[in-house]
Amino acid sequence: MTYFGDLQAAGRSASPRVYYFVIVCLLSYIILDFVLHHSGTSQCADLVFDAAKAKAERAERRSDAIDAMKEDLICGSVIGHLNSGPKLPVAKAWNQMKWIGAPARCKVKGHLIESLDEMNNFRRGFALKFVGDVEDKTMILPWLYGSKVDLNKRARRVYLDLGANDFHTSVQWFSRMYPCDFTEVHAFEVTPGLFRIPKPGFNEDTNWSPENPHSIRVKQQPQVPDWMVDRIKLYNTYVSDADGDNAINITKFIKQELKLTADDAVVVKMDIEGAEWPILQRWLLDPEMAEIIDELFVEIHYRHNTMLDFHWGQFSHSREEATRLIASLRAKGYFIHAWP
């Protein structure tokens, strides 16, 4: 009895830390035994690998986020859109082999767009003799915004041709080549009689040909159908940045006359012999216009000795200024191309 009494007395006098220590040792033994005898080495390795993988993924996400922030800062600036040419080793392909221009470093509206090819006067195909037409538009086709975003989902789809010239110059090209069915076409041509709306009369239904071994589906090349003719409206007036005699303030016309908004599909082509400069400089300061216009095609006129054969010696701005203007508009969110 004395032995057991002494043992109980010793237990009562033991520090609580001793109990905690014993409990920790037992738990550690149980965990170690489970890992060594009840969990295979492959499972342990998997746990370690998964932990390392998760850590690497977190680091990669942080790195991607930092890179994205840097890219946003670069592409939100004019410099980012000026320094848009391809880098080695792919740059060699765009020395002379490629007809189509290289993709720019910075996206616009979240989509790829062509790099600015000022050394070829924005006419790569003509400069490299792939085509004999200085107004060839092949290099634009891969970069159309309408091929990246379905503009046909919008109820109102408007094409404005500023400096339309003849019907076959650009209105017909956009009607046939641009992947959007325009519900309205507004053509501006100051010279009376130059732009002629096609006469109604072409019938698509009667132009179909029966199937044949030649794989020809129509009797004649399709012309502009009646329903398309009805959508074209002609304005024999100057396009300007301000109101004036026989001139229309195009910014006010778009916002107030047509009442176009960001909910509409709006494509603008501009070729107005130098009058584009004050308009585009105004649009640089107008974020609402960047929201309204989905895609912009502009022939920006400048003075350079490589364009003197085309009577461009009359213009005062330089080619470098023209390139910077396009880059500035892209930095502001305009999906803009140099129109040949």
Coordinates of C-alpha atoms in Angstrom, one line a residue:
M1 CA 0.0 0.0 0.0
T2 CA 2.8 2.3 0.7
Y3 CA 4.2 1.9 -2.8
F4 CA 0.9 2.7 -4.5
G5 CA 0.3 5.6 -2.2
D6 CA 3.6 7.1 -3.0
L7 CA 2.9 6.6 -6.8
Q8 CA -0.4 8.5 -6.5
A9 CA 1.2 11.3 -4.6
A10 CA 3.9 11.6 -7.3
G11 CA 1.3 11.7 -10.0
R12 CA -0.6 14.5 -8.3
S13 CA 2.6 16.5 -7.9
A14 CA 3.7 16.1 -11.6
S15 CA 3.7 19.2 -13.7
P16 CA 1.0 19.5 -16.5
R17 CA 3.8 20.1 -18.9
V18 CA 4.8 16.5 -18.5
Y19 CA 1.4 15.3 -19.6
Y20 CA 1.5 17.6 -22.7
F21 CA 4.9 16.3 -23.6
V22 CA 3.8 12.7 -23.3
I23 CA 0.7 13.5 -25.5
V24 CA 2.8 15.2 -28.2
C25 CA 5.2 12.3 -28.3
L26 CA 2.4 9.8 -28.7
L27 CA 0.8 11.9 -31.5
S28 CA 4.1 12.2 -33.3
Y29 CA 4.7 8.5 -33.0
I30 CA 1.2 7.8 -34.5
I31 CA 1.7 10.2 -37.4
L32 CA 5.2 8.9 -38.2
D33 CA 4.0 5.3 -38.0
F34 CA 1.1 6.1 -40.5
V35 CA 3.4 7.8 -42.9
L36 CA 6.0 5.0 -42.8
H37 CA 3.8 2.0 -42.8
H38 CA 0.4 2.9 -44.0
S39 CA 1.2 5.5 -46.7
G40 CA 3.5 4.5 -49.6
T41 CA 6.5 6.6 -50.5
S42 CA 4.8 7.5 -53.8
Q43 CA 2.0 9.1 -51.9
C44 CA 4.4 11.1 -49.9
A45 CA 6.2 12.1 -53.0
D46 CA 2.9 13.1 -54.6
L47 CA 2.1 15.3 -51.6
V48 CA 5.4 17.0 -51.8
F49 CA 5.1 17.4 -55.6
D50 CA 1.6 18.8 -55.4
A51 CA 2.7 21.3 -52.8
A52 CA 5.7 22.4 -55.0
K53 CA 3.5 22.5 -58.1
A54 CA 0.9 24.7 -56.4
K55 CA 3.7 27.1 -55.2
A56 CA 5.1 27.3 -58.7
E57 CA 1.7 28.0 -60.2
R58 CA 1.1 30.8 -57.7
A59 CA 4.5 32.3 -58.6
E60 CA 3.7 31.9 -62.3
R61 CA 0.3 33.7 -61.9
R62 CA 2.0 36.5 -60.0
S63 CA 4.6 36.8 -62.8
D64 CA 1.9 36.7 -65.5
A65 CA -0.1 39.4 -63.6
I66 CA 3.1 41.6 -63.4
D67 CA 3.8 41.0 -67.1
A68 CA 0.2 41.9 -68.0
M69 CA 0.4 45.1 -66.0
K70 CA 3.6 46.1 -67.8
E71 CA 2.1 45.2 -71.2
D72 CA -1.0 47.4 -70.4
L73 CA 1.3 50.3 -69.5
I74 CA 3.3 49.9 -72.7
C75 CA 0.3 49.3 -75.0
G76 CA -1.6 52.2 -73.4
S77 CA 1.2 54.5 -74.7
V78 CA 2.1 55.8 -78.2
I79 CA 5.5 54.2 -77.9
G80 CA 4.0 50.8 -77.5
H81 CA 2.2 51.1 -80.8
L82 CA 5.1 52.7 -82.6
N83 CA 7.5 49.9 -81.7
S84 CA 5.3 47.3 -83.2
G85 CA 7.5 45.6 -85.8
P86 CA 8.4 41.9 -85.6
K87 CA 11.6 40.8 -83.8
L88 CA 14.1 38.1 -84.7
P89 CA 14.0 35.3 -85.7
V90 CA 10.6 35.8 -87.2
A91 CA 11.4 39.2 -88.6
K92 CA 13.3 37.6 -91.4
A93 CA 10.0 36.4 -92.9
W94 CA 8.8 40.0 -93.1
N95 CA 11.9 41.2 -94.9
Q96 CA 10.5 40.6 -98.4
M97 CA 8.9 37.1 -98.4
K98 CA 5.5 38.0 -96.7
W99 CA 2.9 40.0 -98.6
I100 CA 0.8 40.3 -95.5
G101 CA 2.2 42.5 -92.7
A102 CA 3.3 41.1 -89.3
P103 CA 1.1 41.3 -86.2
A104 CA 1.8 44.3 -84.0
R105 CA 3.2 43.9 -80.5
C106 CA 0.2 45.6 -78.9
K107 CA -3.4 44.5 -79.4
V108 CA -6.3 46.9 -79.9
K109 CA -9.7 46.2 -78.4
G110 CA -8.1 43.0 -77.2
H111 CA -7.4 41.7 -80.7
L112 CA -4.3 41.4 -83.0
I113 CA -3.8 44.1 -85.6
E114 CA -1.1 44.6 -88.2
S115 CA 2.1 46.4 -87.4
L116 CA 2.7 49.9 -88.9
D117 CA 4.7 49.5 -92.1
E118 CA 5.7 53.1 -92.7
M119 CA 8.9 52.2 -94.7
N120 CA 6.6 50.7 -97.4
N121 CA 4.2 53.7 -97.1
F122 CA 1.6 51.3 -95.6
R123 CA 1.4 49.7 -99.1
R124 CA 3.5 46.6 -98.6
G125 CA 2.1 44.6 -101.6
F126 CA 2.7 47.5 -104.0
A127 CA 6.1 48.4 -102.6
L128 CA 7.4 44.8 -102.9
K129 CA 5.8 44.4 -106.4
F130 CA 3.4 41.6 -105.3
V131 CA 0.7 43.7 -107.0
G132 CA 0.7 46.6 -109.5
D133 CA -2.2 48.5 -107.9
V134 CA -1.1 51.1 -105.4
E135 CA -4.6 50.9 -103.9
D136 CA -4.4 47.2 -103.3
K137 CA -6.1 46.2 -100.0
T138 CA -5.0 42.6 -99.7
M139 CA -2.8 43.4 -96.6
I140 CA -5.8 44.6 -94.7
L141 CA -8.0 41.5 -95.1
P142 CA -6.5 39.3 -92.3
W143 CA -6.9 42.1 -89.7
L144 CA -10.5 43.1 -90.1
Y145 CA -12.2 43.7 -86.8
G146 CA -15.4 42.2 -88.3
S147 CA -13.7 38.9 -88.7
K148 CA -12.8 38.8 -84.9
V149 CA -16.1 40.1 -83.5
D150 CA -19.5 39.3 -85.0
L151 CA -20.9 42.8 -85.8
N152 CA -24.0 41.2 -87.4
K153 CA -25.5 40.6 -84.0
R154 CA -26.1 44.3 -83.6
A155 CA -29.4 45.6 -84.9
R156 CA -28.0 48.8 -86.5
R157 CA -24.9 48.3 -88.7
V158 CA -23.6 51.5 -90.3
Y159 CA -20.8 52.1 -92.9
L160 CA -19.6 55.6 -93.5
D161 CA -17.5 56.3 -96.5
L162 CA -15.9 59.7 -96.2
G163 CA -14.4 60.5 -99.6
A164 CA -16.2 57.8 -101.5
N165 CA -15.1 58.7 -105.0
D166 CA -16.7 56.3 -107.4
F167 CA -19.0 53.6 -106.2
H168 CA -16.5 50.9 -107.2
T169 CA -13.6 52.5 -105.3
S170 CA -14.5 51.5 -101.8
V171 CA -18.3 51.2 -101.2
Q172 CA -18.4 48.2 -103.4
W173 CA -15.3 46.7 -101.8
F174 CA -16.7 47.0 -98.3
S175 CA -20.1 45.7 -99.4
R176 CA -18.4 42.6 -100.8
M177 CA -15.4 42.0 -98.6
Y178 CA -16.2 43.2 -95.1
P179 CA -17.9 40.5 -93.0
C180 CA -20.9 42.6 -91.9
D181 CA -24.2 43.1 -93.6
F182 CA -24.6 46.9 -93.3
T183 CA -28.1 48.2 -92.8
E184 CA -27.0 51.8 -93.7
V185 CA -24.4 53.1 -96.1
H186 CA -23.6 56.9 -95.9
A187 CA -21.3 57.9 -98.8
F188 CA -19.7 61.4 -98.9
E189 CA -18.3 62.6 -102.2
V190 CA -18.1 66.4 -102.9
T191 CA -17.7 66.1 -106.7
P192 CA -21.2 66.0 -108.2
G193 CA -21.8 63.1 -110.6
L194 CA -18.6 61.2 -109.5
F195 CA -20.4 58.8 -107.2
R196 CA -23.4 57.1 -108.8
I197 CA -25.7 54.8 -106.8
P198 CA -26.2 51.7 -108.9
K199 CA -29.6 51.5 -110.7
P200 CA -32.0 49.0 -109.3
G201 CA -32.8 46.0 -111.4
F202 CA -30.4 43.2 -110.5
N203 CA -32.3 40.2 -109.3
E204 CA -30.4 37.6 -107.3
D205 CA -33.2 35.0 -107.4
T206 CA -33.1 34.8 -111.2
N207 CA -29.3 34.8 -111.4
W208 CA -28.9 31.3 -110.0
S209 CA -27.6 28.7 -112.4
P210 CA -28.4 24.9 -112.2
E211 CA -25.6 22.8 -110.9
N212 CA -23.1 21.9 -113.5
P213 CA -19.6 20.2 -114.0
H214 CA -18.0 23.7 -114.1
S215 CA -18.9 24.5 -110.4
I216 CA -20.4 27.8 -111.5
R217 CA -23.4 28.8 -109.5
V218 CA -24.6 32.0 -111.2
K219 CA -25.4 33.1 -114.7
Q220 CA -23.4 36.4 -114.4
Q221 CA -21.2 38.1 -111.9
P222 CA -23.5 39.4 -109.1
Q223 CA -24.2 43.1 -109.1
V224 CA -25.6 45.2 -106.3
P225 CA -29.1 43.8 -105.5
D226 CA -32.1 46.1 -105.1
W227 CA -32.3 45.7 -101.4
M228 CA -28.7 47.0 -101.0
V229 CA -29.3 50.0 -103.3
D230 CA -32.0 51.1 -101.0
R231 CA -29.6 51.3 -98.1
I232 CA -27.2 53.8 -99.8
K233 CA -27.4 57.5 -99.1
L234 CA -25.2 60.0 -101.0
Y235 CA -24.0 63.4 -99.7
N236 CA -22.3 65.8 -102.1
T237 CA -20.6 67.9 -99.5
Y238 CA -17.2 68.3 -97.9
V239 CA -16.3 66.4 -94.7
S240 CA -14.8 68.7 -92.1
D241 CA -14.0 69.1 -88.5
A242 CA -16.3 72.2 -88.3
D243 CA -19.5 73.5 -89.8
G244 CA -19.2 75.6 -92.9
D245 CA -20.5 76.4 -96.4
N246 CA -21.0 73.1 -98.2
A247 CA -19.2 71.3 -95.3
I248 CA -20.4 69.0 -92.7
N249 CA -19.0 68.5 -89.2
I250 CA -18.6 64.8 -89.3
T251 CA -18.3 64.4 -85.5
K252 CA -21.6 66.1 -84.9
F253 CA -23.1 64.3 -87.9
I254 CA -22.2 60.9 -86.3
K255 CA -23.4 61.8 -82.8
Q256 CA -26.3 64.1 -83.4
E257 CA -27.7 63.4 -86.9
L258 CA -27.2 59.7 -87.0
K259 CA -27.3 59.3 -83.2
L260 CA -24.9 56.5 -83.3
T261 CA -23.8 54.9 -80.1
A262 CA -21.5 52.1 -78.8
D263 CA -24.5 49.7 -79.2
D264 CA -24.3 50.1 -83.0
A265 CA -21.8 48.5 -85.4
V266 CA -19.9 51.4 -87.0
V267 CA -17.2 51.2 -89.7
V268 CA -15.6 54.3 -91.1
K269 CA -13.4 54.7 -94.1
M270 CA -11.8 58.2 -94.6
D271 CA -9.9 59.5 -97.7
I272 CA -10.4 63.2 -97.8
E273 CA -7.1 64.6 -99.1
G274 CA -5.6 66.0 -95.9
A275 CA -8.8 67.1 -94.2
E276 CA -8.5 64.0 -92.0
W277 CA -5.8 65.6 -89.8
P278 CA -8.0 68.0 -87.7
I279 CA -10.8 65.4 -87.5
L280 CA -8.5 62.7 -86.2
Q281 CA -6.7 65.0 -83.8
R282 CA -10.1 65.9 -82.3
W283 CA -11.1 62.2 -82.1
L284 CA -7.9 61.6 -80.1
L285 CA -9.4 63.7 -77.4
D286 CA -12.9 62.2 -77.6
P287 CA -13.2 58.9 -75.8
E288 CA -16.9 58.7 -76.8
M289 CA -15.9 58.4 -80.5
A290 CA -13.5 55.6 -79.7
E291 CA -16.5 53.7 -78.2
I292 CA -18.8 54.5 -81.1
I293 CA -16.4 53.5 -84.0
D294 CA -15.7 49.8 -84.2
E295 CA -13.2 50.1 -87.0
L296 CA -11.5 52.9 -88.8
F297 CA -9.7 52.9 -92.2
V298 CA -7.9 56.2 -93.0
E299 CA -5.6 57.3 -95.9
I300 CA -3.4 59.7 -93.9
H301 CA -1.8 62.1 -96.4
Y302 CA 1.8 63.3 -95.8
R303 CA 4.8 64.7 -97.7
H304 CA 7.6 62.2 -98.4
N305 CA 9.9 61.9 -101.4
T306 CA 8.7 58.3 -102.0
M307 CA 5.2 59.5 -102.6
L308 CA 5.9 62.4 -104.9
D309 CA 4.7 60.5 -108.0
F310 CA 1.3 60.4 -106.5
H311 CA 1.1 64.2 -106.1
W312 CA 1.6 64.1 -102.3
G313 CA 4.1 67.0 -102.4
Q314 CA 1.3 69.4 -101.5
F315 CA 0.8 68.0 -98.0
S316 CA 2.7 69.5 -95.0
H317 CA 2.8 66.7 -92.5
S318 CA 5.6 64.2 -92.5
R319 CA 5.4 60.4 -92.7
E320 CA 6.7 60.2 -89.2
E321 CA 3.8 62.4 -88.0
A322 CA 1.4 60.2 -89.9
T323 CA 2.7 57.1 -88.2
R324 CA 2.6 58.6 -84.8
L325 CA -1.0 59.7 -85.4
I326 CA -2.1 56.2 -86.2
A327 CA -0.2 54.9 -83.2
S328 CA -1.8 57.5 -80.9
L329 CA -5.3 56.5 -82.1
R330 CA -4.5 52.9 -81.5
A331 CA -3.4 53.7 -78.0
K332 CA -6.7 55.4 -77.4
G333 CA -8.6 52.3 -78.5
Y334 CA -9.3 53.0 -82.2
F335 CA -9.0 49.8 -84.3
I336 CA -7.4 51.8 -87.1
H337 CA -5.7 50.8 -90.3
A338 CA -3.8 52.8 -93.0
W339 CA -6.1 52.8 -96.0
P340 CA -4.2 52.6 -99.3

